[in-house]
Amino acid sequence: METIVLGIGETLVRDDRRWSSWADWLGVPPHTLSALVGAAVAQGHDATDALRTLRPGMDVEAAYRARSAAGRGEHLDESDLYQDVRPALGELRAAGVRVVVAGNGSARAGELLRALDLPADLVVTSAEWGVRKPDPEFFARVAEAAEAPPAATLYVGDHPADDLFPAAAAGLRTAHLRRGPYGHWWADHPDVVETAEFRIDALTELVALVALVRPPGAEAAGAGAVGSDGEGSSEEEAGGEETDAAGAEREGARRGALRSVR
């Protein structure tokens, strides 16, 4: 593995402050907004739909600008980082891995993240690139920023639709992080299990993973996802075959629950 690219929200940064700030701006208790965010996640909707539930028809971008103009815009400091961020990124760089942080966020978020002086080779947000996940163009930019072949680039994120699926579609290797509402709620969905080459519970697991992964083209490379428990998850290991009709029926049922997220 030559390059590891990580998302931002609920991968590196806790979203507690974000939702608490929105609750304060809208004048509702934080637990009310948190519950609505959870409901949106469980239904496979965008988390910001929680804001529109409270204020139907709300223009989130306009509200964001109004908050900023009122001096209540984004803030980010060391306390917003998950505790494993600095140790993991530092060890990865010490191991000779290129570390890139690239995720959805404002230009202000990019400035705040870079001000934290993270052990990363590049920190960039979607606003700075002019394209948001899950747009394929975002992952084309990721591939360029990686400065490594897709087979030697691992994208790490918590969100199936924004991180996992489009990164895999772009030919990148993928690790699903069981963190945050999306990461936990959808972790065991068949689409996630099938798509994620690796499944991890903490960023510090990436260090051992880099040593574990065989070079591209090795005999066992891509032979099945390896989770944090080290067990393969390919369907072949389950044994047996199925008819085309049975396979199609199973596939339809399996994907139905995640259709709105994908």
CSV table of C-alpha atoms in Angstrom, one decimal:
chain,number,residue,atom,x,y,z
A,1,MET,CA,0.0,0.0,0.0
A,2,GLU,CA,1.6,3.3,-1.1
A,3,THR,CA,-1.2,5.8,-0.3
A,4,ILE,CA,-4.0,6.0,2.2
A,5,VAL,CA,-6.7,8.6,1.7
A,6,LEU,CA,-9.1,9.4,4.5
A,7,GLY,CA,-12.4,11.1,4.7
A,8,ILE,CA,-13.1,13.9,7.2
A,9,GLY,CA,-16.4,13.8,9.0
A,10,GLU,CA,-16.7,10.9,11.4
A,11,THR,CA,-13.4,9.5,10.1
A,12,LEU,CA,-11.0,12.1,11.5
A,13,VAL,CA,-13.4,14.6,13.0
A,14,ARG,CA,-16.2,14.0,15.5
A,15,ASP,CA,-19.5,15.6,14.4
A,16,ASP,CA,-20.7,16.5,17.9
A,17,ARG,CA,-19.8,20.2,17.6
A,18,ARG,CA,-21.4,20.4,14.1
A,19,TRP,CA,-24.8,19.2,15.2
A,20,SER,CA,-24.7,21.0,18.6
A,21,SER,CA,-24.1,24.2,16.8
A,22,TRP,CA,-27.0,23.7,14.4
A,23,ALA,CA,-29.3,22.8,17.3
A,24,ASP,CA,-28.3,26.1,19.0
A,25,TRP,CA,-28.8,28.1,15.8
A,26,LEU,CA,-32.3,26.6,15.3
A,27,GLY,CA,-33.2,26.9,19.0
A,28,VAL,CA,-33.9,23.2,19.7
A,29,PRO,CA,-32.3,20.8,22.3
A,30,PRO,CA,-29.3,19.0,20.9
A,31,HIS,CA,-30.8,15.6,21.7
A,32,THR,CA,-33.8,16.5,19.5
A,33,LEU,CA,-31.6,17.1,16.5
A,34,SER,CA,-29.4,14.1,17.3
A,35,ALA,CA,-32.5,11.9,17.3
A,36,LEU,CA,-33.6,13.2,13.9
A,37,VAL,CA,-30.1,12.7,12.5
A,38,GLY,CA,-30.2,9.1,13.7
A,39,ALA,CA,-33.6,8.6,12.0
A,40,ALA,CA,-32.3,10.0,8.7
A,41,VAL,CA,-29.3,7.7,8.8
A,42,ALA,CA,-31.4,4.6,9.6
A,43,GLN,CA,-33.6,5.4,6.6
A,44,GLY,CA,-30.6,5.8,4.3
A,45,HIS,CA,-31.2,9.6,3.9
A,46,ASP,CA,-28.7,12.4,4.0
A,47,ALA,CA,-28.1,13.5,7.6
A,48,THR,CA,-28.9,17.1,6.8
A,49,ASP,CA,-32.5,16.0,6.1
A,50,ALA,CA,-32.8,16.3,9.9
A,51,LEU,CA,-32.4,20.1,9.6
A,52,ARG,CA,-35.2,20.2,7.0
A,53,THR,CA,-37.4,18.1,9.2
A,54,LEU,CA,-37.1,20.9,11.8
A,55,ARG,CA,-37.4,23.6,9.2
A,56,PRO,CA,-39.2,22.3,6.1
A,57,GLY,CA,-37.8,23.8,2.9
A,58,MET,CA,-34.7,25.0,4.7
A,59,ASP,CA,-31.9,26.1,2.4
A,60,VAL,CA,-29.0,24.6,4.4
A,61,GLU,CA,-26.3,26.5,2.4
A,62,ALA,CA,-28.0,29.8,3.0
A,63,ALA,CA,-28.4,29.0,6.7
A,64,TYR,CA,-24.7,28.1,6.8
A,65,ARG,CA,-23.8,31.5,5.3
A,66,ALA,CA,-26.1,33.3,7.8
A,67,ARG,CA,-24.5,31.6,10.7
A,68,SER,CA,-21.0,32.6,9.4
A,69,ALA,CA,-22.2,36.2,8.9
A,70,ALA,CA,-23.5,36.2,12.5
A,71,GLY,CA,-20.1,35.0,13.8
A,72,ARG,CA,-21.4,31.5,14.6
A,73,GLY,CA,-19.7,29.7,11.7
A,74,GLU,CA,-17.5,26.6,11.8
A,75,HIS,CA,-15.0,26.0,14.5
A,76,LEU,CA,-12.5,23.1,14.7
A,77,ASP,CA,-9.8,22.4,17.2
A,78,GLU,CA,-7.8,19.5,18.6
A,79,SER,CA,-10.7,18.3,20.8
A,80,ASP,CA,-12.8,17.6,17.6
A,81,LEU,CA,-10.3,14.9,16.4
A,82,TYR,CA,-10.8,11.3,17.3
A,83,GLN,CA,-8.0,10.2,19.7
A,84,ASP,CA,-6.6,7.7,17.2
A,85,VAL,CA,-6.1,10.2,14.4
A,86,ARG,CA,-2.6,11.6,15.3
A,87,PRO,CA,-1.1,8.3,16.3
A,88,ALA,CA,-2.4,6.5,13.2
A,89,LEU,CA,-1.4,9.1,10.7
A,90,GLY,CA,2.0,9.6,12.3
A,91,GLU,CA,2.7,5.8,12.2
A,92,LEU,CA,1.6,5.6,8.6
A,93,ARG,CA,3.9,8.3,7.5
A,94,ALA,CA,6.7,6.8,9.5
A,95,ALA,CA,6.1,3.6,7.6
A,96,GLY,CA,6.6,5.4,4.3
A,97,VAL,CA,2.9,5.7,3.3
A,98,ARG,CA,1.6,8.8,1.7
A,99,VAL,CA,-1.3,10.2,3.8
A,100,VAL,CA,-4.0,12.2,2.1
A,101,VAL,CA,-7.1,13.7,3.8
A,102,ALA,CA,-9.8,14.4,1.3
A,103,GLY,CA,-13.5,14.7,2.2
A,104,ASN,CA,-16.6,16.7,2.0
A,105,GLY,CA,-16.3,20.1,3.7
A,106,SER,CA,-16.1,23.8,3.2
A,107,ALA,CA,-13.1,25.8,2.3
A,108,ARG,CA,-13.1,27.1,6.0
A,109,ALA,CA,-13.0,23.4,7.2
A,110,GLY,CA,-9.9,22.9,5.0
A,111,GLU,CA,-8.2,25.9,6.6
A,112,LEU,CA,-9.1,24.8,10.1
A,113,LEU,CA,-7.8,21.2,9.4
A,114,ARG,CA,-4.5,22.4,8.0
A,115,ALA,CA,-4.1,24.7,11.0
A,116,LEU,CA,-4.0,21.6,13.2
A,117,ASP,CA,-0.8,20.5,11.4
A,118,LEU,CA,-1.9,16.9,11.0
A,119,PRO,CA,0.7,14.3,10.0
A,120,ALA,CA,-0.5,14.3,6.4
A,121,ASP,CA,1.0,15.0,3.0
A,122,LEU,CA,-2.2,16.7,1.7
A,123,VAL,CA,-5.4,18.0,3.4
A,124,VAL,CA,-8.1,19.2,1.0
A,125,THR,CA,-11.9,19.5,1.0
A,126,SER,CA,-14.6,19.2,-1.6
A,127,ALA,CA,-15.3,22.9,-1.7
A,128,GLU,CA,-11.6,23.5,-2.5
A,129,TRP,CA,-11.8,20.9,-5.3
A,130,GLY,CA,-15.2,22.2,-6.5
A,131,VAL,CA,-16.8,18.8,-6.4
A,132,ARG,CA,-18.4,16.7,-3.6
A,133,LYS,CA,-18.5,13.1,-2.8
A,134,PRO,CA,-20.0,10.8,-4.1
A,135,ASP,CA,-19.5,12.4,-7.5
A,136,PRO,CA,-17.1,10.2,-9.6
A,137,GLU,CA,-15.1,13.4,-10.4
A,138,PHE,CA,-14.2,13.7,-6.7
A,139,PHE,CA,-12.7,10.2,-6.7
A,140,ALA,CA,-10.9,11.0,-9.9
A,141,ARG,CA,-9.2,13.9,-8.0
A,142,VAL,CA,-8.5,11.5,-5.2
A,143,ALA,CA,-6.7,9.2,-7.6
A,144,GLU,CA,-4.6,12.1,-8.9
A,145,ALA,CA,-3.8,13.3,-5.3
A,146,ALA,CA,-2.8,9.8,-4.3
A,147,GLU,CA,0.2,9.8,-6.6
A,148,ALA,CA,0.0,6.0,-6.7
A,149,PRO,CA,-1.8,3.4,-8.8
A,150,PRO,CA,-5.4,2.7,-7.7
A,151,ALA,CA,-4.5,-0.8,-6.7
A,152,ALA,CA,-1.9,0.7,-4.3
A,153,THR,CA,-4.4,3.4,-2.9
A,154,LEU,CA,-6.7,2.7,0.0
A,155,TYR,CA,-9.7,5.0,0.7
A,156,VAL,CA,-10.9,4.9,4.3
A,157,GLY,CA,-14.4,6.2,5.3
A,158,ASP,CA,-17.5,5.6,7.3
A,159,HIS,CA,-20.2,6.4,4.8
A,160,PRO,CA,-21.3,3.6,2.4
A,161,ALA,CA,-22.7,5.9,-0.3
A,162,ASP,CA,-20.3,8.8,0.0
A,163,ASP,CA,-17.1,6.8,0.6
A,164,LEU,CA,-17.2,3.1,0.1
A,165,PHE,CA,-19.2,2.5,-3.1
A,166,PRO,CA,-17.8,5.4,-5.2
A,167,ALA,CA,-14.3,4.7,-4.1
A,168,ALA,CA,-14.6,1.0,-5.1
A,169,ALA,CA,-16.3,2.1,-8.4
A,170,ALA,CA,-13.2,4.3,-9.1
A,171,GLY,CA,-11.0,1.2,-8.7
A,172,LEU,CA,-9.5,2.2,-5.4
A,173,ARG,CA,-9.1,-0.2,-2.5
A,174,THR,CA,-11.5,0.4,0.3
A,175,ALA,CA,-11.7,0.2,4.1
A,176,HIS,CA,-15.0,0.8,5.9
A,177,LEU,CA,-14.6,2.4,9.3
A,178,ARG,CA,-17.2,1.4,11.9
A,179,ARG,CA,-17.5,4.9,13.3
A,180,GLY,CA,-20.3,7.4,13.6
A,181,PRO,CA,-23.9,6.9,12.8
A,182,TYR,CA,-23.5,5.7,9.2
A,183,GLY,CA,-20.4,3.6,10.0
A,184,HIS,CA,-22.2,1.7,12.8
A,185,TRP,CA,-25.7,1.4,11.4
A,186,TRP,CA,-24.7,0.1,8.0
A,187,ALA,CA,-21.6,-1.9,8.9
A,188,ASP,CA,-23.1,-5.3,8.5
A,189,HIS,CA,-25.3,-4.7,5.5
A,190,PRO,CA,-24.4,-7.2,2.8
A,191,ASP,CA,-23.5,-4.5,0.3
A,192,VAL,CA,-21.0,-3.0,2.7
A,193,VAL,CA,-19.6,-6.4,3.7
A,194,GLU,CA,-19.2,-7.3,0.0
A,195,THR,CA,-17.7,-4.0,-1.2
A,196,ALA,CA,-15.3,-3.2,1.6
A,197,GLU,CA,-12.0,-4.9,1.1
A,198,PHE,CA,-11.2,-4.2,4.8
A,199,ARG,CA,-13.4,-3.4,7.8
A,200,ILE,CA,-11.9,-1.6,10.7
A,201,ASP,CA,-12.9,-0.2,14.1
A,202,ALA,CA,-10.1,2.2,14.6
A,203,LEU,CA,-7.6,4.1,12.4
A,204,THR,CA,-4.7,2.5,14.3
A,205,GLU,CA,-5.6,-0.8,12.6
A,206,LEU,CA,-4.4,0.7,9.4
A,207,VAL,CA,-0.8,0.4,10.4
A,208,ALA,CA,-0.9,-3.4,10.7
A,209,LEU,CA,-3.1,-3.6,7.6
A,210,VAL,CA,-0.4,-1.9,5.5
A,211,ALA,CA,2.0,-4.6,6.6
A,212,LEU,CA,-0.5,-7.3,5.9
A,213,VAL,CA,-1.5,-6.3,2.4
A,214,ARG,CA,0.3,-8.1,-0.3
A,215,PRO,CA,1.7,-6.1,-3.3
A,216,PRO,CA,-0.7,-5.7,-6.2
A,217,GLY,CA,-0.7,-8.8,-8.4
A,218,ALA,CA,0.2,-11.1,-5.6
A,219,GLU,CA,-1.7,-14.4,-5.7
A,220,ALA,CA,-4.1,-13.8,-2.9
A,221,ALA,CA,-4.6,-10.1,-3.5
A,222,GLY,CA,-8.3,-9.2,-3.8
A,223,ALA,CA,-9.4,-12.8,-2.9
A,224,GLY,CA,-11.8,-11.5,-0.3
A,225,ALA,CA,-12.3,-8.8,2.2
A,226,VAL,CA,-10.2,-9.1,5.4
A,227,GLY,CA,-11.8,-7.5,8.4
A,228,SER,CA,-10.2,-6.5,11.6
A,229,ASP,CA,-10.7,-10.0,12.8
A,230,GLY,CA,-8.4,-11.2,10.0
A,231,GLU,CA,-11.0,-13.5,8.5
A,232,GLY,CA,-11.9,-13.6,4.8
A,233,SER,CA,-15.4,-12.8,3.7
A,234,SER,CA,-15.6,-13.9,0.1
A,235,GLU,CA,-18.8,-15.8,-0.8
A,236,GLU,CA,-16.7,-18.6,-2.2
A,237,GLU,CA,-15.6,-19.5,1.3
A,238,ALA,CA,-19.2,-20.1,2.3
A,239,GLY,CA,-19.2,-23.0,-0.2
A,240,GLY,CA,-21.9,-24.1,-2.7
A,241,GLU,CA,-23.3,-22.6,-5.9
A,242,GLU,CA,-26.7,-21.2,-6.8
A,243,THR,CA,-28.7,-21.0,-9.9
A,244,ASP,CA,-28.9,-17.8,-11.9
A,245,ALA,CA,-32.6,-17.3,-10.8
A,246,ALA,CA,-31.8,-17.9,-7.2
A,247,GLY,CA,-28.8,-15.6,-7.4
A,248,ALA,CA,-30.9,-12.8,-9.0
A,249,GLU,CA,-33.6,-13.1,-6.3
A,250,ARG,CA,-31.0,-13.0,-3.5
A,251,GLU,CA,-29.2,-10.0,-5.1
A,252,GLY,CA,-32.5,-8.0,-5.4
A,253,ALA,CA,-33.4,-8.6,-1.8
A,254,ARG,CA,-29.9,-7.9,-0.6
A,255,ARG,CA,-29.6,-4.5,-2.3
A,256,GLY,CA,-33.2,-3.4,-1.5
A,257,ALA,CA,-32.4,-2.2,2.1
A,258,LEU,CA,-29.6,0.0,1.0
A,259,ARG,CA,-31.0,1.4,-2.2
A,260,SER,CA,-31.7,4.9,-0.9
A,261,VAL,CA,-28.1,5.1,0.5
A,262,ARG,CA,-26.4,3.7,-2.6
